[in-house]
Coordinates of C-alpha atoms in Angstrom, one line a residue:
X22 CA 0.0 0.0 0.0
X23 CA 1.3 3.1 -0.8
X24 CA 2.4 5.1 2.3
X25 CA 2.0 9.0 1.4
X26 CA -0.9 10.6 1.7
X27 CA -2.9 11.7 -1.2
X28 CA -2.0 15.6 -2.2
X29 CA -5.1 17.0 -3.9
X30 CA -4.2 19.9 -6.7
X31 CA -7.2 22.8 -6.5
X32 CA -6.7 22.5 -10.4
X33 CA -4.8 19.8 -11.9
X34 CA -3.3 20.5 -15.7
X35 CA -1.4 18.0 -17.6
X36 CA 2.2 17.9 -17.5
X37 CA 4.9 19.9 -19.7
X38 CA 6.7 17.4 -21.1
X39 CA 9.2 18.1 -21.9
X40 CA 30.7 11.0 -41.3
X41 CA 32.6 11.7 -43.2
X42 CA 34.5 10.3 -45.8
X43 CA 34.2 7.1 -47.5
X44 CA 33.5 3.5 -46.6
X45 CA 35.9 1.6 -44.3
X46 CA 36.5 -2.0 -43.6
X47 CA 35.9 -2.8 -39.6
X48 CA 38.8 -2.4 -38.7
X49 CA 40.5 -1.7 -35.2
X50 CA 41.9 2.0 -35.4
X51 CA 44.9 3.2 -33.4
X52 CA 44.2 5.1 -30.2
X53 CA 46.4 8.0 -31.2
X54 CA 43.5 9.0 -34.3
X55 CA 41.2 10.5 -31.9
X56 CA 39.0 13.3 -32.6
X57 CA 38.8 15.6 -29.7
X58 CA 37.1 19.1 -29.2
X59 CA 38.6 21.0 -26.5
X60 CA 36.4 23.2 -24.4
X61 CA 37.5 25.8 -22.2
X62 CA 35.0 25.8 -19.0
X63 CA 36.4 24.0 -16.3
X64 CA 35.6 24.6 -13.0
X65 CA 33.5 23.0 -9.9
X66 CA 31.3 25.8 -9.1
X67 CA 30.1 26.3 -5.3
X68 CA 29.0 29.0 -4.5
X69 CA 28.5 28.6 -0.9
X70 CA 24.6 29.3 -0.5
X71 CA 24.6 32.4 -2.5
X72 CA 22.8 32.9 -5.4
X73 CA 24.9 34.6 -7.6
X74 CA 25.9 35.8 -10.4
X75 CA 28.9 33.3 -11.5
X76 CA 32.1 36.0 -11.6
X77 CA 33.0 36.9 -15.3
X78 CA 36.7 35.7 -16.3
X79 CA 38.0 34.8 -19.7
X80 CA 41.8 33.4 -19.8
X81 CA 41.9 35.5 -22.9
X82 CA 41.0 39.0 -21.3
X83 CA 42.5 38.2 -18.0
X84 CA 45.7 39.4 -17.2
X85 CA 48.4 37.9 -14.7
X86 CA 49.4 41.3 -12.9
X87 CA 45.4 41.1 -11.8
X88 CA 46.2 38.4 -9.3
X89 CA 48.2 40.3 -7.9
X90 CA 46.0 42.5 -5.9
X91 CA 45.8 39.1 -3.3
X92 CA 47.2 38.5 -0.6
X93 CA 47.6 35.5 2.3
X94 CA 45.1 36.6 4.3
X95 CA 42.8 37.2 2.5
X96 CA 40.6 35.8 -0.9
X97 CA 39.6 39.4 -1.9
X98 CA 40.3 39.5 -6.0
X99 CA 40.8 35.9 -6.4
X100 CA 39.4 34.7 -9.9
X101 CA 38.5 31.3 -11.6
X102 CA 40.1 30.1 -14.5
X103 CA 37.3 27.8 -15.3
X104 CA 34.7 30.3 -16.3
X105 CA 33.3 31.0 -19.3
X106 CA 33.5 34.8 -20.3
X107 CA 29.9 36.3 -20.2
X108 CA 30.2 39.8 -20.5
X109 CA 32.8 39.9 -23.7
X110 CA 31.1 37.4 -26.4
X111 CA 30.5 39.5 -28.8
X112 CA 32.6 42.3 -28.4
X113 CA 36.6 42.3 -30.0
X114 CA 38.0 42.4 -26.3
X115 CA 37.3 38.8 -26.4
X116 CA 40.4 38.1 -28.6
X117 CA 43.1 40.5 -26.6
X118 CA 45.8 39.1 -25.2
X119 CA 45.7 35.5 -26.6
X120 CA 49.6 35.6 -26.0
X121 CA 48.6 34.9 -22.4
X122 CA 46.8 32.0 -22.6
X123 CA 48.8 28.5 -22.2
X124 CA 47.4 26.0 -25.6
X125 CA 45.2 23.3 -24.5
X126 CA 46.2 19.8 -26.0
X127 CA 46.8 19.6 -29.4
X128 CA 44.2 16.6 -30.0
X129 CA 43.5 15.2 -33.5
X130 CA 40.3 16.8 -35.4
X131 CA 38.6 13.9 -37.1
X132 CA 35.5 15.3 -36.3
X133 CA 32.7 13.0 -37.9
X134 CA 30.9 16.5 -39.4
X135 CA 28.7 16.6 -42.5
X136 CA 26.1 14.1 -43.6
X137 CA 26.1 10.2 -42.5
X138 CA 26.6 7.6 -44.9
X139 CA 23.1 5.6 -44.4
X140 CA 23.8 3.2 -47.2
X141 CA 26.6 1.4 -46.1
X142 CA 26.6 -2.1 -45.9
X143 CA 26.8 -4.3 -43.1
X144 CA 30.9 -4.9 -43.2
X145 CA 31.4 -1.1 -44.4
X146 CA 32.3 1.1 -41.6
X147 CA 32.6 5.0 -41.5
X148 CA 35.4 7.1 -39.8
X149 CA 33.9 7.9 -36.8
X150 CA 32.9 4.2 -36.2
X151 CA 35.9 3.4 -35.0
X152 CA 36.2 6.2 -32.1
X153 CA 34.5 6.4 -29.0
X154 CA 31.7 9.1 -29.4
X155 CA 32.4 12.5 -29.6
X156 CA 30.3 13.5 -26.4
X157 CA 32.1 11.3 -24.0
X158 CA 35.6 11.5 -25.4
X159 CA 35.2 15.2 -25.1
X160 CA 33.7 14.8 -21.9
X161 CA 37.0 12.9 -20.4
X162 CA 39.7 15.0 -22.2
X163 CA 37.8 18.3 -21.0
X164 CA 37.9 16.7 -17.1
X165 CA 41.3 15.5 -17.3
X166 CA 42.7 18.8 -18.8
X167 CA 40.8 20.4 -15.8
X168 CA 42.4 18.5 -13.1
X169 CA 45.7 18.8 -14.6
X170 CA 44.8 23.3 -15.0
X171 CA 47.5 24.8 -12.8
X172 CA 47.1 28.8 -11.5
X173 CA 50.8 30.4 -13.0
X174 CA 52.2 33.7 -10.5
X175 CA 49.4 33.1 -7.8
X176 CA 49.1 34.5 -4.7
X177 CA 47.8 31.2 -3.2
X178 CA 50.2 29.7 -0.2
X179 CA 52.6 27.3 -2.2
X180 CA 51.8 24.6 0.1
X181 CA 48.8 24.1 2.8
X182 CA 49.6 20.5 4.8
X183 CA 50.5 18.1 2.2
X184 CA 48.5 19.7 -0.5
X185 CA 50.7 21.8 -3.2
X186 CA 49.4 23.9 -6.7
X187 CA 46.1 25.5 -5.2
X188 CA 43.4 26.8 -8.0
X189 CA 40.6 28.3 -6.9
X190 CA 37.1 27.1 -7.9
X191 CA 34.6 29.4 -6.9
X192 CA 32.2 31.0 -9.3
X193 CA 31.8 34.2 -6.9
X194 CA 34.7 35.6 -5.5
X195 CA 31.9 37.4 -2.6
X196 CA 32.1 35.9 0.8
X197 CA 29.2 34.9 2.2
X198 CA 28.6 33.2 4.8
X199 CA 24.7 32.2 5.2
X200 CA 25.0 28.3 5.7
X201 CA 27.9 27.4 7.4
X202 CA 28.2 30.7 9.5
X203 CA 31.7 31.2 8.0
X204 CA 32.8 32.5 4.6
X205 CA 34.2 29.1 2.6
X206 CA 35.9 29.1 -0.2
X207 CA 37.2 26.1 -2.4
X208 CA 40.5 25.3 -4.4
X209 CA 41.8 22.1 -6.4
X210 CA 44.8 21.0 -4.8
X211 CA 47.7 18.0 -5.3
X212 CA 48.7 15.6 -2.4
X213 CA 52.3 15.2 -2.5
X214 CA 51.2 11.9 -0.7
X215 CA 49.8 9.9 -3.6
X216 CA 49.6 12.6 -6.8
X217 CA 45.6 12.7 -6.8
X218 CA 43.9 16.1 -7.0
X219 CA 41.4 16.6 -4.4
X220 CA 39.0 19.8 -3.2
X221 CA 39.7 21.6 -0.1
X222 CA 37.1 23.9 1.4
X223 CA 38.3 26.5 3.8
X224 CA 36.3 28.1 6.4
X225 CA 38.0 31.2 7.0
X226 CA 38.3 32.6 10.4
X227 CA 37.5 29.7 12.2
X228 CA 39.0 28.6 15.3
X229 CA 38.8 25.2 17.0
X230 CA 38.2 26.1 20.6
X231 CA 37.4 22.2 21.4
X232 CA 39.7 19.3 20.2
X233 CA 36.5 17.0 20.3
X234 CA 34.8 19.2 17.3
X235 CA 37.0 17.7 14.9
X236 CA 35.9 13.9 16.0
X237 CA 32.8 13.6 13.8
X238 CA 34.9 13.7 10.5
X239 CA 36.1 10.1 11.3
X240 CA 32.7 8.6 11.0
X241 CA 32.0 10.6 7.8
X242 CA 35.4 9.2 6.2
X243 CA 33.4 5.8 6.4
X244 CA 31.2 6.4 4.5
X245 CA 31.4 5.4 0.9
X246 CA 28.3 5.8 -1.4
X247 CA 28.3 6.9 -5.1
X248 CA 25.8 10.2 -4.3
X249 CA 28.3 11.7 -1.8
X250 CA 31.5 13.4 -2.1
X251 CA 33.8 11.2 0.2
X252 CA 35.3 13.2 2.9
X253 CA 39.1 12.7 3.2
X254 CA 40.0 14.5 6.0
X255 CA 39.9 17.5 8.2
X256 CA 42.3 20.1 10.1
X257 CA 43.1 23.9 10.8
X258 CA 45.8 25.5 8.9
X259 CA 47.2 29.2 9.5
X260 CA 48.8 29.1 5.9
X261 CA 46.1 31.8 4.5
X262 CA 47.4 34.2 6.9
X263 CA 44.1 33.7 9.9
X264 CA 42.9 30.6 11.0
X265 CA 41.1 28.4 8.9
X266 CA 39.4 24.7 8.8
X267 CA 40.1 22.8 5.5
X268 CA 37.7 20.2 4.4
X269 CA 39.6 18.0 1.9
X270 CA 37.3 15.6 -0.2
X271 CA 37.1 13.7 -3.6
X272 CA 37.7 16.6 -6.7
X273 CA 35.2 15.9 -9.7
X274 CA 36.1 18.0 -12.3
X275 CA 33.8 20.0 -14.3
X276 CA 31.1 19.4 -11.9
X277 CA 28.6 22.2 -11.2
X278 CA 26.4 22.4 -8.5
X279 CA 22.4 22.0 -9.4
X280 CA 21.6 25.8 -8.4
X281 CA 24.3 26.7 -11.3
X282 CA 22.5 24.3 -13.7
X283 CA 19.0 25.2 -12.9
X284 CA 18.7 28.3 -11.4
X285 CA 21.1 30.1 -13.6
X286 CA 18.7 33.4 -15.4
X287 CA 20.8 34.6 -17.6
X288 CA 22.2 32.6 -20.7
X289 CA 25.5 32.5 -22.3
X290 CA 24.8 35.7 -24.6
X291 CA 23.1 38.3 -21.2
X292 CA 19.4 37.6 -22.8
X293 CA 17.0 36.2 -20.4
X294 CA 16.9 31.8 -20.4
X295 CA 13.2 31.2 -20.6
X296 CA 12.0 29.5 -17.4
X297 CA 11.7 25.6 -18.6
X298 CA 10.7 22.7 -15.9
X299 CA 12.7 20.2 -15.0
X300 CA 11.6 17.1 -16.6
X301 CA 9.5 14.1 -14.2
X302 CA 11.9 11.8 -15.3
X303 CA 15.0 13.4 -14.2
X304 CA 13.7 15.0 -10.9
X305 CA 13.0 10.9 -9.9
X306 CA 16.4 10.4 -10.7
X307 CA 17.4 13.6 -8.1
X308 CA 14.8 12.0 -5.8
X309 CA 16.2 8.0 -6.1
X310 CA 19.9 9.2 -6.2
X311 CA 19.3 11.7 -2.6
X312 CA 17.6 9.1 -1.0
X313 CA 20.5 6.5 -1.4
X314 CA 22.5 9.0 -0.2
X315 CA 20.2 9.4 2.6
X316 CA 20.2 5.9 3.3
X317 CA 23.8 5.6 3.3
X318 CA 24.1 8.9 5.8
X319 CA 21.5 7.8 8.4
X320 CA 22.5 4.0 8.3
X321 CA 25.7 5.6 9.4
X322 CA 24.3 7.1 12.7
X323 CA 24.7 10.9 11.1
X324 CA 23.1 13.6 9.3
X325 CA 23.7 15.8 6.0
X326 CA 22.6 18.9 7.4
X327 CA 23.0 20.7 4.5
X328 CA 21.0 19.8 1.6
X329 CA 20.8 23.0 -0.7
X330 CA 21.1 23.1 -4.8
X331 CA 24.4 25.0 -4.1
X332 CA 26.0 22.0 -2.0
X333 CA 25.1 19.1 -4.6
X334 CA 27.3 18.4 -7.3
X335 CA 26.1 17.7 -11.0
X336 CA 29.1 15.8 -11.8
X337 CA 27.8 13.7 -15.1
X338 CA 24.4 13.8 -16.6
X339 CA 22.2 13.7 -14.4
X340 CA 24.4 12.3 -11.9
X341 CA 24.4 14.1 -8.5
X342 CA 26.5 14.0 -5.5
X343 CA 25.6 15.7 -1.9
X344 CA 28.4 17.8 -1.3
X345 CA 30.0 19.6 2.0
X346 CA 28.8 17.1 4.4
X347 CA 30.6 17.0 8.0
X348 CA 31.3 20.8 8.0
X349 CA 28.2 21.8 10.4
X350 CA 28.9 18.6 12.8
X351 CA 32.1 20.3 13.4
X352 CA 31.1 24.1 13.5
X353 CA 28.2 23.8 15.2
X354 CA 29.2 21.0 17.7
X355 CA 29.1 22.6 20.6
X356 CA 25.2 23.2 19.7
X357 CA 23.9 19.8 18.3
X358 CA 20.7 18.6 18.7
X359 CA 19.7 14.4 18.6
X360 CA 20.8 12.5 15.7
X361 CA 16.7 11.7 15.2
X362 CA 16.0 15.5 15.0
X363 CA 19.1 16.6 12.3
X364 CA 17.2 13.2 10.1
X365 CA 13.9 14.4 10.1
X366 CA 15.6 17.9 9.0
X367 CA 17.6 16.5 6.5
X368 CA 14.0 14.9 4.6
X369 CA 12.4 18.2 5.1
X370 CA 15.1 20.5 3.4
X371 CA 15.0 17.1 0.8
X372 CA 11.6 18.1 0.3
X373 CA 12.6 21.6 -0.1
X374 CA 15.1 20.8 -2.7
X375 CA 12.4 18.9 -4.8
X376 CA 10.1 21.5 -4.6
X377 CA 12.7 24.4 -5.6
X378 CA 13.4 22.5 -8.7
X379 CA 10.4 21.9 -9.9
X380 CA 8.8 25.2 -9.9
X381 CA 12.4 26.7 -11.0
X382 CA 12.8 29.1 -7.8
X383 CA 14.6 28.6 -4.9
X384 CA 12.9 31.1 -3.2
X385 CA 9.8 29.1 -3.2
X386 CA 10.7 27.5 0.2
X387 CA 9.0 30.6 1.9
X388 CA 6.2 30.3 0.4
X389 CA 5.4 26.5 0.6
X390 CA 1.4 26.5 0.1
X391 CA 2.3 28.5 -3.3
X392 CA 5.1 26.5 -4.5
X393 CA 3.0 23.3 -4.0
X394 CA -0.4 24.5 -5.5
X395 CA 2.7 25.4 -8.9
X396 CA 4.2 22.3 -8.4
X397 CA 0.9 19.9 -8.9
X398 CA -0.1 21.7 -12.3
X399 CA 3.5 20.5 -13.8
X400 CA 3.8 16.8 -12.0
X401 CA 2.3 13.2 -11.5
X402 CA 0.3 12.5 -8.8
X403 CA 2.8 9.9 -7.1
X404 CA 5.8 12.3 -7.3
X405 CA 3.5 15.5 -5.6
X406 CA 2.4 12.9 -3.0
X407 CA 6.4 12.3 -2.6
X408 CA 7.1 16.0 -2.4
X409 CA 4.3 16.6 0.3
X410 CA 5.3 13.6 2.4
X411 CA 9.0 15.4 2.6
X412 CA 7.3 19.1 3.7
X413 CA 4.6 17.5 5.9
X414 CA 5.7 18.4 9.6
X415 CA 2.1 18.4 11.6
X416 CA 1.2 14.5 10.2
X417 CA 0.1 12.5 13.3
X418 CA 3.0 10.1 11.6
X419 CA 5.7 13.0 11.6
X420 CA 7.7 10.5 14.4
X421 CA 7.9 7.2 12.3
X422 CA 9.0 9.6 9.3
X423 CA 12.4 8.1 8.0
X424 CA 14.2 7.7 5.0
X425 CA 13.4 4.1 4.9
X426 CA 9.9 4.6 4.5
X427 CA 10.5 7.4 1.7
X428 CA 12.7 4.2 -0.1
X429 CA 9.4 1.8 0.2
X430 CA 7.0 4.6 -1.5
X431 CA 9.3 5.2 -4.5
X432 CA 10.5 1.8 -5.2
X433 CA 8.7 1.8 -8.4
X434 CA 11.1 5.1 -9.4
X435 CA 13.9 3.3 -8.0
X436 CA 13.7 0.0 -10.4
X437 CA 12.9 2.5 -13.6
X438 CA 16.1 4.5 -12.5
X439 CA 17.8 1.0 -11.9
X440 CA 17.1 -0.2 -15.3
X441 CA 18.3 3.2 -16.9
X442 CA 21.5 2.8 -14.9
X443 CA 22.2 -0.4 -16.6
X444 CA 21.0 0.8 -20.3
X445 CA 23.9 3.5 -19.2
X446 CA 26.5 0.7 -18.4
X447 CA 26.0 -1.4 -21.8
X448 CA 26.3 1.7 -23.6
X449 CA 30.0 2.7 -22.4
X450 CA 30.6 -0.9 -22.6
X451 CA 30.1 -0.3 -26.2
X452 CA 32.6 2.6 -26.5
X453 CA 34.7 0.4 -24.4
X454 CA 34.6 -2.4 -27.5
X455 CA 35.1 0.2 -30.4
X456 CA 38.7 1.1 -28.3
X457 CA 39.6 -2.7 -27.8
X458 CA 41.5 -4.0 -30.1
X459 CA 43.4 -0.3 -31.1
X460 CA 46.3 -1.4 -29.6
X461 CA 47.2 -4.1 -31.8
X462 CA 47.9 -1.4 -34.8
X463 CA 50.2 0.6 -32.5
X464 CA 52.3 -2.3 -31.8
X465 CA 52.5 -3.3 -35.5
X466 CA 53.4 0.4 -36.0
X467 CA 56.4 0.6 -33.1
X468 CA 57.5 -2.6 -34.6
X469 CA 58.2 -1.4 -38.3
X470 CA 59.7 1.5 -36.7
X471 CA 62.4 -0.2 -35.0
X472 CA 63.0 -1.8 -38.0
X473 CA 63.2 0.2 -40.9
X474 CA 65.9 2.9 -41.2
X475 CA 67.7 2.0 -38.2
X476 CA 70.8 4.6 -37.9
X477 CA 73.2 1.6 -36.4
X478 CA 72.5 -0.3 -39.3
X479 CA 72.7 2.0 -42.2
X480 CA 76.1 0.4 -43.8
X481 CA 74.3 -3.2 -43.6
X482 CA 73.2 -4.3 -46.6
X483 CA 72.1 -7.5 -44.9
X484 CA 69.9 -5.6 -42.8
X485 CA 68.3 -2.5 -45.3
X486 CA 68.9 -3.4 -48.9
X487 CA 68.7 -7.4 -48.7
X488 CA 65.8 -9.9 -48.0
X489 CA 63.1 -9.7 -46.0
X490 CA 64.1 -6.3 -44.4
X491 CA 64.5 -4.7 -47.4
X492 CA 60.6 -5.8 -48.4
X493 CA 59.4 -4.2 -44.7
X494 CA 60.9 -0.4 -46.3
X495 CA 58.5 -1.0 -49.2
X496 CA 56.0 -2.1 -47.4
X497 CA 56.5 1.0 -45.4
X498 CA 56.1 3.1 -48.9
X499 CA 53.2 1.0 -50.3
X500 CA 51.1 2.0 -47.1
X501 CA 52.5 5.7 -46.3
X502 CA 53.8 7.4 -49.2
X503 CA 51.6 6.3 -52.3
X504 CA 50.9 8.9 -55.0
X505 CA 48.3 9.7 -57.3
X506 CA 48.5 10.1 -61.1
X507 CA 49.4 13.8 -61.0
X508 CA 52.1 12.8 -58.3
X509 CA 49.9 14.2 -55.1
X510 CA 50.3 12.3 -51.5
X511 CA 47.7 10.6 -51.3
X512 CA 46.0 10.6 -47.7
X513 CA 43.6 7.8 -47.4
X514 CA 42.6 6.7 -44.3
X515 CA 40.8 3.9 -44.9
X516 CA 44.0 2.4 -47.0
X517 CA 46.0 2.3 -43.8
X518 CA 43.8 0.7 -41.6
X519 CA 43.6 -2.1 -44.4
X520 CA 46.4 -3.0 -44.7
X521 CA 47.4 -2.8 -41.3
X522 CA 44.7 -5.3 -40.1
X523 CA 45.6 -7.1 -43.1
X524 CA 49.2 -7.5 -42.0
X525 CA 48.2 -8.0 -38.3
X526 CA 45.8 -11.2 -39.8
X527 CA 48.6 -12.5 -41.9
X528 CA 46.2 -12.9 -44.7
X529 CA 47.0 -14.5 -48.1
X530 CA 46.2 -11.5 -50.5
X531 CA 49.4 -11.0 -52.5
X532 CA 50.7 -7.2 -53.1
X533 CA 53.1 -5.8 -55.6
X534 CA 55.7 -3.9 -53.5
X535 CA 57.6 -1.6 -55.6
X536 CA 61.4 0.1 -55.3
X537 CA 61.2 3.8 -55.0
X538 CA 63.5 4.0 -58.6
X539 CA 61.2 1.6 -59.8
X540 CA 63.5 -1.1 -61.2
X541 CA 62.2 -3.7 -58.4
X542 CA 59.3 -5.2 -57.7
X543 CA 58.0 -7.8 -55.0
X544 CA 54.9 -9.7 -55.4
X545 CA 54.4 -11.3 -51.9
X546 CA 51.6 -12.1 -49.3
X547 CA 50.5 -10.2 -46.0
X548 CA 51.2 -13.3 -44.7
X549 CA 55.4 -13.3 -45.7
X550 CA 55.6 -9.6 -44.6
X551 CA 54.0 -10.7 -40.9
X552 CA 56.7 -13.3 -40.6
X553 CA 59.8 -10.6 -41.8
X554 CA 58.2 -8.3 -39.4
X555 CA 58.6 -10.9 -36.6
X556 CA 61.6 -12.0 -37.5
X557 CA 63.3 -8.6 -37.7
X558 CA 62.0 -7.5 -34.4
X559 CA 63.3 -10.6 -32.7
X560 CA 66.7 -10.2 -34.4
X561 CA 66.5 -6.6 -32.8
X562 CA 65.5 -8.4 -29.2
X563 CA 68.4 -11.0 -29.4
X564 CA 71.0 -8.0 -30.2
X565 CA 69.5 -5.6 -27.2
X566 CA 69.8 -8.8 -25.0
X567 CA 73.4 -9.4 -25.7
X568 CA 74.5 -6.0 -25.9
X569 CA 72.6 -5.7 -21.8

């Protein structure tokens, strides 16, 4: 039976719903032909309970002297390298000083653009077939050029604890200090313990005036759940020139927090966003992924405390992760009331959270009777019956209220969100499988480079101009440096990966290999230039063997 109560709307209205190039053989493709698009926003945007504008900063426009205006006490004039540049899009300022900017990664454009070959047939294969697609390979280059980003001439201490190369991350370089009763700020730092990049939030000003306060961050370092940030570890540093508490948890690069992806008004180009609702189906996937983190949390013996759309990390699509957890157990430890109390808080700001996002306002949480009455014209009647369950604080049943119970009303949500997880998981299992078997070419690639035009063996004749050798340096032309009629390179993609696979088979099919003069020619199987290829190589083994 379904436990919420029924949540009646005074006037119900149905919901807003919300390659180029020619044919190839299937063939594996080497790992180094990768098409990548680099994008320059990088940051993971918190912007600690304020609702903000995010700061304006383009690497172009900004200068390095501006830093300067910092100092070690305080953040005043710190920027973010990960922002996009709002203010300058269409104006030429966007384009000054592009001598300042470091390059990104010089990646390889083979961008599948144009139309799509539909008539291929079922053994023909396009370029872009044989990458990974072009949303998830940017995706990981963009995250892991973001974690590598460093800060050049900042002001930042040079090393806080263990932690070394601090990059801010905020979006708003404003203090403010409305949740945790402390301005907080947030930088990407490197352990010189184990080389990982992790976040550290800093509470500035604070000072520990009882050892015991910095206890509870040992239970949250238990816990391990996929919808929460894990917490690390905890201290005070006096490195920023006052006395500070630094939070160090897991970095996700290019995450944004749910306020920044939702509650944002203005768009890239300063023109009002129109206000669109979240769709049903994602808010259930908010709903199902809080609740396990809820679960996780309580079956812990603690509380989140903080459950606001500028804590909560949008690290994927549609993947969220409750952020800054363990800070009030320490700040406000002095001050804590039951364990039972901070749960039944933590599933009435969840409520809150729901309810902010579906009528697009975060402002609707004082003015609950409002924001419900907007919230059933938009949604089903299950997920308004969740939402008023979560706000309802006079039931008779207000005592029994726990996170379990929420689980057992939405287990329906949870198995369609279970199912999508694992449509999710055979779909990167199928990039996985296009990226399989590219390392096969690269090998047969570093193993005609050893062999042919080795420097140390440039007198030989036994080695270049003789037998089998000699045949590999054709081979070398016939798939590299062919010509066309009017004496053009000719560039051919899918020529390469053929005979490359063909060669890594050891096929039969004979080819005529011909002397760059033209006065020789070798008619001889994939099969007979595999076996000089092997037979080379080893020859090269057995000498670097005997010369160790």
């Amino acid at each position: 039976m379904y436990p919420f109560p029924a949540y009646h709307s005074p006037s119900p209205t149905p919901h807003l719903l919300e390659r180029v190039g020619g044919d190839y053989s299937s063939y594996a493709l080497p790992t180094g032909f990768q098409q990548i698009y680099h994008a320059q926003r990088m940051y993971q945007g918190e912007n600690n309970g304020a609702m903000t504008t995010p700061n304006p900063y383009d690497p172009f426009t900004a200068s390095t002297p501006s830093l300067a205006t910092s100092n070690h006490a305080t953040h005043q004039a710190q920027v973010n390298p990960y922002t996009q540049d709002t203010n300058t899009m269409g104006g030429a300022s966007y384009y000054q000083g592009q001598n300042n900017f470091a390059q990104p990664l010089q990646y390889h454009l083979y961008a599948p653009l144009g139309p799509h070959r539909e008539n291929l047939l079922p053994y023909q294969r396009a370029a872009h077939d044989f990458f990974i697609s072009d949303g998830l390979r940017e995706e990981l280059q963009r995250k892991s050029a973001a974690t590598l980003q460093t800060l050049p001439n900042s002001t930042l201490p040079t090393q806080i604890d263990h932690f070394h190369s601090l990059v801010p991350l905020d979006t708003s370089n404003q203090k403010n200090a409305a949740l945790f009763g402390y301005p907080s700020w947030v930088y990407k730092a490197v352990s010189s313990k184990d080389g990982n990049t992790y976040a550290l939030r800093r509470l500035e000003g604070y000072r520990l005036t009882n050892e015991k306060a910095i206890r509870p961050v040992q239970g949250w370092k238990r816990v391990n759940n996929g919808n929460v940030v894990t917490v690390i570890e905890a201290f005070t540093n006096r490195s920023f020139g006052d006395s500070s508490l630094i939070f160090i948890t897991d970095y996700h690069p290019l995450s944004k927090t749910l306020a920044e992806h939702h509650f944002t008004s203005q768009s890239r180009y300063q023109t009002r966003a129109p206000s669109v609702l979240v769709p049903e189906q994602v808010l259930w996937s908010y709903i199902v992924q809080m609740a396990n983190a809820l679960k996780a949390i309580h079956m812990a013996g603690l509380a989140a405390r903080v459950i606001d759309p500028t804590k909560i990390l949008l690290t994927s699509k549609n993947r969220i992760r409750l952020n800054a957890c363990a800070i009030l157990d320490v700040v406000q430890y002095d001050t804590q009331r039951t364990i039972i109390d901070q749960q039944r808080e933590d599933l009435l700001q969840f409520g809150r959270l729901i309810l902010a996002l579906g009528t697009n306002n975060p402002s609707v949480i004082h003015n609950i009777p409002k924001g419900m009455e907007q919230f059933a014209r938009s949604y089903s009647q299950s997920l308004k019956e969740s939402v008023f369950w979560l706000l309802d604080v006079t039931s008779p049943q207000q005592q029994a209220k726990s996170i379990d119970l929420l689980i057992s009303g939405i287990s329906a949500q949870i198995v369609a969100t279970f199912d999508n997880t694992l449509h999710q998981d055979d779909q990167l299992n199928t990039e996985l499988n296009r990226e399989l078997e590219n390392s096969r070419i690269i090998r047969l690639l570093m193993k005609l480079n050893f062999i042919n035009e080795r420097p140390d063996h440039e007198h030989d004749r036994q080695w270049s101009e003789n037998g089998e050798r000699y045949y590999l340096k054709l081979f070398r032309d016939y798939v590299f440096h062919q010509v066309d009629a009017q004496g053009k390179p000719v560039v051919d993609l899918a020529h390469v990966l053929g005979c490359l696979n063909k060669l890594d088979a050891g096929l039969e099919e004979k080819i005529m290999l011909t002397s760059r003069d033209e006065q020789t020619c070798f008619v001889v199987t994939y099969r007979e230039v595999k076996r000089g290829v092997e037979s080379a190589f080893q020859d090269l083994m057995k000498s670097a063997r005997m010369g160790m």
